[in-house]
Amino acid sequence: MKTRVLFFLLCSTVGIWLNAQSHTPINPDQANYALNKVPFNLTIEWIRNPEKVAIIDPKPEYGWVVPKTAVVQTGYQILVASSKKSIDANIGDVWDSGQIHHNHSSNISHGGNSLKPNATYFWKVRIWDQDHVHSPYSQSQSFQMGSQKMTITTPNIFQVDEIRPTLFEKRGDTYFIDFGKAAFATINFTYRAKSPHTLTVRIGEQLEGININRNPSKKSTIRYQEIKMPVEPGQIKYQLQVKTDKRNTLPGKALPLPEGFPVLMPFRYAEVDGALEKLSEDNFTQLSHHSYWEDNTSSFESSNDILNQVWDLCKYSIKATTFNGLYVDGDRERIPYEADAYLNQLSHYTTDSEYAIARQTIEYFMEHPTWPTEWQQHVALMFHADYMYTGNTELIEKYYEGLKHKTLTELSREDGLISSTNVTPEFMTKLGFKDDKEKLRDITDWPPAGWGGDPNVTGERDGFVFMPYNTVINSFYYKNMMIMAEFASILGKTDEVLDFEMLALKAKKSINEKLLDKNKGYYIDGEGTDHSSIHANMMPLAFGIVPKEYVSSVVEFIKSRGMACSVYGAQYLMDALYHAEEEDYALELLTDQSDRSWYNMIRIGSTITLEAWDMKYKPNADWNHAWGAVPANIIPRGLWGIQPKTPGYNIATIKPQLGTLKKSSIEVPTIRGTIRGTYVLKADGVALYNIEIPANMGAEFILSHRNNEQMIHNGKKTLQIFESLHLTPGKHEIQLINSF
């Protein structure tokens, strides 16, 4: 029997080698040992369904997910053809890569004949598994080339979801409709008028009692419209004519809606008056507009119902706010802001396998900066997040020189600290500002106390005292320098690696010598003040600046302040807490029910995250602001600790910090497939984790604070001294058992 198996494997291997040399496809039936599954989820430029988009990169990147049965990919072969007939015959007349011995399953740049504008192509791939046996070819995927542009990111398609009413009631002469969730939308409806008359349709985001709030506060941006719709005999189908808002359509400021879109407004509810004919829920459809989205790519559940509701709110918020093609701040302005976009990007990458909007937005910011100092420092963070999640370096290569300016390194003094007061008109031009009279202004958080002339607005800055050289700006600067050192290394710029590393070290040293009050044990806001805010402490902790001996005192100060920051600042507060392994307190904040909590947004009736914790903290806040959706990335990245350890998720880090939860499950999308995890704290105190790693990926599983607990991996005890496990593709059962 052993001889027959060896003979079979030898024949199979020789057959694969001959096929690779001749490029003649082997019939899968000729190799019984061939994989029973094939590469799937093919992408072009990280776009899952490219048939309806025009690819603008002349050398696009191909990608796929390796099937579980392969375990690890050891090679691949890509075929690109000019016709469906050729690709079906396994003929790559445009490119036949031959067998490439590598585990790359994404970021594979086109290497064949030049792709022609407006031409349609077809491609497929097969792989070799861990035993060096090839799979059948995948299903083919078609794509169309467009014209090359100044930018390199291909936009994804948009979707229009048809949402049926979840509640439809006749209240006297008024029909009330609830579509379940707010969306950037309009309404299609049918109506059979017997005589000409006018319907009055009201749409809005908020209720007052059981009816739509027709008079939202004049200061707020809670949306409401009343629209007159003439109807007449002979016409049955109508689309609601939503009125244009002057502010969010200002030329040169607000982003225009994508071509072909009707006017949209965020709303959940509708009321109809003036109907002379009977109406039913079948007459109305909300048309929800957003970018391409697959709901089932991510999931989260836990034993805490508040946390589950917060996840659902935040995940949906990311989906609903992709209506404009780039990440915008909300409906009031519809303008991309760098900090908003970074938070949106992190949450988008953890809730769906979609990268085009973030990459487009990154390119947009290189030409369209905004005024806050820290917002410029978020651009490098966006580049780095994209690099880690996709593994792609094209944006880094294209914008490296311009990105140097965004890090503000030219504003530094001898000791390595920077100040926005050093800005010159020439430097503003380098940043991309068209008006060199524009100035950078430190923001720390938003809004300030007394914002809008209202003394009752407490603000979100925790009393931060602005000084020319402050802790927040310089914490971002240190992180930027570390990122630039990494980018310089990627590009082979050895001298610049050393330069950026030195700048990072100088900044860190000066922050800890001049801005850390060693008597108090935590940081002051800046040079020249003795005031300490949560912002001046959560930023150094989040970015790994705090010396080990001061982590405890910095954490205690942060915890003493509560949620003394905005929904934007919450990103760095939560990052800091999970960095310091303060999982119990982090969970308390995630599930808090005060008016400074994510649950408060649900309680007051919003289905998309707010711009602020509550309207009293920002009276003109809108109800559709994705920067409020931080838990959409913190739950996967912090609570479950699932992040890319190496670029493109070749290796993942999984460091659960589940706090007091009794059970939880999660699915996190990556370009290599879905990472899945479940957790149960059993009655006998045993903590049980089940982790599934996609094919062609490794993972480092880390459990800290083990005390005297024994880790058992797939039934085998691990050495007590190790806190981490190396997980191979497949399923893993990990138990944590008290040794006593």
Coordinates of C-alpha atoms in Angstrom, one line a residue, residues 40-50 55 60-65 78 105-108 123 125 141-143 353 355 670-671:
F40 CA -12.4 31.7 -4.4
N41 CA -13.4 35.3 -3.7
L42 CA -11.3 36.6 -6.6
T43 CA -10.6 40.3 -6.6
I44 CA -9.1 42.9 -9.0
E45 CA -7.7 45.9 -7.2
W46 CA -9.3 44.5 -4.0
I47 CA -12.7 44.8 -5.6
R48 CA -14.8 41.7 -5.3
N49 CA -17.2 42.2 -8.2
P50 CA -15.2 44.2 -10.7
I55 CA -10.1 49.5 -13.7
P60 CA -3.9 45.9 -11.6
E61 CA -3.4 43.6 -8.6
Y62 CA -5.0 40.2 -8.6
G63 CA -6.1 38.4 -5.4
W64 CA -8.0 35.4 -4.1
V65 CA -8.8 33.4 -1.0
I78 CA -2.6 33.1 -13.1
S105 CA -2.5 35.3 -2.7
S106 CA -3.0 39.0 -3.1
N107 CA -1.2 42.1 -4.4
I108 CA 0.0 40.2 -7.4
W123 CA -8.8 35.8 -15.6
V125 CA -6.1 31.1 -11.0
Q141 CA -13.7 36.6 -13.4
S142 CA -14.1 39.4 -16.0
F143 CA -13.0 43.0 -15.7
S353 CA -13.6 43.4 2.9
Y355 CA -10.7 49.0 0.6
T670 CA -9.3 39.8 5.9
I671 CA -7.9 39.7 2.4

